[in-house]
Each structure stands twice: as C-alpha cells, then as structure tokens.
Amino acid sequence: VVVIGAGGAGLRAAIEAHEQGARTAVVCKSLLGKAHTVMAEGGIAAAMGNVYPEDGWKVHFRDTMRGGKMLNHWRMAQLHAQEAPDRVRELEDWGALFDRTPAGLISQRDFGGHRYARLAHVGDRTGLELIRTLQQRTVALGIDVYMECTVTKLLKQQDGSIQGAFGYRRENGQFVLWQAPSVVLATGGIGKSYKVTSNSWEYTGDGHSLALQAGATLVNMEFVQFHPTGMVWPPSVRGILVTESVRGDGGILKNSTGSRFMFDYIPEYFRKETAETEEEADRWYTDKKNNRRPPELLPRDEVARAINSEVKAGRGSPHGGVFLDIASRHDAEYIRKRLPSMYHQFKELAEVDITKEPMEVGPTCHYVMGGVEVDPETAAAKVPGLFAAGEVAGGMHGSNRLGGNSLSDLLVFGRRAGLAAAERATSTTVPNVADAVVAEAAGEALAPFERDGGENPYTLHAELQTAMNDLVGIIRVAGEMSEALERIEALKVRAKALTVEGKRPYNPGWHLALDLPHMLRVSECIAKAALEREESRGGHTRDDFPGPREEWGALNVICSADGEDVALTRQPLPVMPADLAEIFEES
Ligand code: FAD
C-alpha cells in the first residue's frame, strides 16, 4: 500500500494498512510531522459525552448534516459520528495527552454548529498532538516514510486498475517509482489556488487533480469554506487562521460602530427570543447552563457572510475586517492558558496583545468540502485500487464543514481507507510497471526544463490566485465565474509553455511548475461546478441565486476529466433511510 500524504488521514491509513499485514509506505512533500494537520488548533469533534452526558452519535450526526445543509453523504456522516469517539480514545491509548475535565475525563470544548461542547482538544494545538501521536506510532511500527517526495502521477494497468505512483525527491530531483496495487490519496486541500488562505504551501490540490487524471470523479467542488476569522493585518500574514476556539471560549465580534452585529444575522432556526438590548441578548444567548449559544457560534458560512456584509456596508475595521474581542470577556491568565498560540501569533505577527485589545479578522479560504467521490465503507474511489481519505475526499461534509469535524474525519476514514487498501493489496500480486510508462512520467516531469523563453510559474500562479479570489470567492455571480473560466483557459495554454531555470536539486520554481497544472485543474472544477449550481447553500453563495432551491437539495455536481478539460454531470443525492431521517424530527 502506498499512502500519499502524512497528515492525520495518511498516517492513520498507513498504521491500519500496516497492522492488517500489508507492506506500507507513506510519501509526503514536507518533513514527517510538518503536514498541514499540524496546524489544526481547536479540536477533534466526537460525541463522547464527557461534558454533556446527553450528547451522542445521533445528535452529532444531525448537527453535521444540518451544518452541511443536508448535502452530506448520509452514510459518511453516520459512520463518522458513530466511530469518532473510539478513534479519539484510541489516540489516547497511543499516548496523546488531551486537556482534562475536573473529573479527569478528556475535556470537550464548544464550537460552531455543534449542539454540545464536543471537541477533544489540547489547548489550541490539537493538530500537533494528533500528528505527534500518529507519527510516533508510524515510526515505532517501522513503516517506510519517503519525506520531501512529491508524487506527480498515478500509474494504471491496462485493465484500468492502479499499479503504483511516480514522483521525485525534492532534495535532489531524483525520481522514485512505487509499484503497488493500492494507493491511498491523503493529500489534503486546495487553498493555494486562492490569494487569501489559511492553508499551508502543500495545499496545491495535487490529490484532487491526480485522481481526476486517473479517471476518478470529484463531487461538489463548488463548496469551498471561507473561515470567518483570518488575520487581516499586516499584509504579510493576511489569511492566517484565528481559531474558532476564540469564539468557542467566549470571544465576540464587533463592527466599527462597536455593535455586536451577529445579533442582526440570527437565522430563524437559531432565534430564541427577542431582546430589547445587546446586554439582554448577551445574557440570554450565553446562558451555558441552559445550553444556549451565542450567535458568534453559528456555522462558519453564516458568520463569514455576516462579516462580509458588515465590511461591504462600510462598518469594517481599518484594514477591511471586523473586530474579534476576547479581552473584555476573560482575564489575561485565562486567555493565555486557553489560547496560547493565538496569544503568541498576534503578539509576534501583528504586535497586538489579545489579552488587552481586540483582533482584526476577516474571511479566509480555509477548507474544501468537495473532493474525490468515494464509497463510504471503504473510501474506495471509482478507479480500482485507488482510495481517498481526509480533506481530499468529498461527500462527508456536504456544503459546509463544522469545525472539529475534519480531524475526526481523518481518523475515521483514514482507518477505513487503510483497511480496505490493505485488503486489496494482500490479495493481489504486486504489479510490474513497464519501463516505457516510467520514461513517459519522467519526460512529463522534466518538460519545464526542456523549453526556452517561456514565462516563470510564479507569474501564472499569482494570476490564478487573483482570479479565484476575486471572481470565485465568497460571493459569486455568473458573469464573474465565466470570466474566471476564460482566464483559467488562457493560463492553461500559458502553463504548457512555461520555463524553469536551474537544476533539479531543491528547485522551488520547478516544484511550482509541476504543482501549477494541479491548481489550474482544481480551479476549473471549482469555477465550473459553482457556475452550474444555481442556488446558494453552505459555502457556496450566489448573488444571482440567493437562498437554497429545492431541486438542488437533491443533486450533487460531479466532475470528471474530459481530455484536458473538466466535464460536469448532475447526480441524485443518495437517499437517507427512514430510521435516520426520523432523527431530524426531534428538536
Ligand atoms: P494534510 O494534513 O494536509 O496532509 C496532506 C499530506 O499530503 C501532506 O503530508 C503533504 O505533504 C502530502 N502531499 C500533498 N500532495 C502531495 C504529493 N503530490 N506528493 C506527496 N505528498 C503530497 N480541523 C479540525 O477538525 N479541527 C481544527 O481544530 C482545525 N484547525 C485548523 C486550523 C488551521 C490553521 C487550518 C488551516 C485547518 C484546520 N482544520 C481543523 C482543518 C484540518 O486541519 C485539515 O482539514 C486536515 O488537517 C487535513 O488533513 P489531511 O490528512 O487530509 O491532509
């Protein structure tokens, strides 16, 4: 089994595949321990009931489906809610040290869209602990790790099934061939196609694009999550995440007039009472004893749109965001203990002391709900031998992901992918890749060195990021998305002629030249699917089609490769069985 990616999903898949008896390798672009998952802050959502005993998988399932505006694959959401608690306890068995409740249980914190406090966490550094634990186990089990290696192509047999992967070592540019009947994609997301993003440099959509090229399908790529709170100032740090834990721990949002504007954006389903004053509303909505929640903890899409509207209405902060205030809600010691990373992040990057002053925040491209279409039980993609788990896979989160549901998704479906990949690998012979196939993959990778006088990849990347940010961003209209698609087409042509200077060892220009076609392909999927879905739902907001439309509530948009282009089809959503549908009749 070859696992591409060493984030939470990849490492969990590799551990499972190894434990099932398959010879397993993990390949990753960065050093082991540096995958994007390490940046995760707030926690892992799992209905363990440690803080609210009335919590359980059914409530978590319902929250997840409602958060995704019912477009989630119901079976993925069910498995996720049912299995997440075991995956968290297993992490603890493997050495993870979670924060504790006074009774000594794993502590669970509040997050947007979750009815009960259910995020298992380690301060605001949960991803670090998750990766540290899985990495330690990976190394202890003796699983082969290929660090600083980029996979550029998935290889297939004559019958269309997987026979391995091809890539290069970033350090010296030498090529590597993996021959394997099972490949697990765990490559994370796509944020680097956007100018303002919380995502790391690794997020160039490689897995989405490799899957598409290999003949797999992508589901609902129009759903990109813009997290409401990224840093907006100074420009060099624009987009870096300000964790939802700030709001989970009581932080409030204010506009330039000092008004707590989220009270003006409370949707009907959340509204409980009409209060005369802000103080009265605050008292009512923050009454934790009665399990009430402030409007700052509405799902991310709703908070991001509210911030966007305030800024557009001229009530933004000096640098185009709004204010996030925790200083007036808690004393300095509490803030430093609960949010140590945020304290340091603002102190060091923006010279703001969050224990004394508010932060300036605004929406940032954060997560892609769309991804490889997989079978919920096995994480198998449409191509035999190809599996996908974690952010690269689609379906689980519908049109909007709830905070904390990604880390649990990585563990639940990483394990399932590893299990199924090992089952296939241990019952199949190792394929033999022909020399001609290797030569072709090598030729494609070296092509940017062979050309003269072309543009450099940085210019094209910057143009793509601007197009996606400005034309396929948080609020969308048909004309702008069509323009984005025209620009992407032109960039595709220019990308074919780009040139890189220098040699193969540690050549970032070459690395970007190979990442760029992935970003262009993924951007084309996002723009085309977003143009196709003529409604607003979750992370997808159309100015020309405001609000959800019933017919679209039963449809997925599927992307597949059509030569060098992307083709779309509409596909009916899987129907939820009656016993699960009943859960939504309860309050
Ligand atoms: P990753 O962890 O991104 O790993 C991808 C791996 O694939 C990397 O090892 C990379 O090197 C490798 N890779 C990619 N392309 C290639 C290639 N071509 N060849 C070889 N290797 C490749 N979610 C939560 O649930 N709770 C949180 O508190 C939370 N906080 C977050 C905070 C921040 C700042 C951000 C940005 C996200 C947060 N998220 C959170 C989301 C969550 O962290 C991610 O969705 C999740 O970590 C993705 O994990 P993954 O295993 O799918 O991929």
XYZ file of C-alpha atoms in Angstrom, residues 4 53 61 88 101 115 122 140 182 194 199 238 240 263 305 327 340 344 353 368 373 456 469 482 496 501 545 561:
28
model
C 0.309 9.709 -0.416
C -23.729 13.310 29.015
C -24.887 13.152 13.036
C -10.176 9.652 19.976
C -12.320 17.968 32.726
C -25.190 21.436 19.859
C -5.039 20.114 23.634
C 7.553 2.623 16.073
C -3.367 0.034 -3.665
C -6.650 31.469 -3.638
C -3.675 26.860 4.140
C -3.293 38.096 5.726
C -3.551 33.098 8.666
C -27.344 39.609 16.719
C -21.253 36.089 5.159
C -10.038 40.743 26.138
C -1.547 30.193 23.876
C 1.786 34.461 20.510
C -1.882 41.855 22.803
C -12.623 22.329 0.551
C -16.086 10.647 -4.726
C 8.033 31.688 -14.994
C -10.068 35.221 -5.031
C -17.383 32.846 -16.604
C 2.193 24.487 -21.205
C 15.747 27.888 -14.678
C -29.374 32.979 -6.950
C -11.748 14.509 -16.785
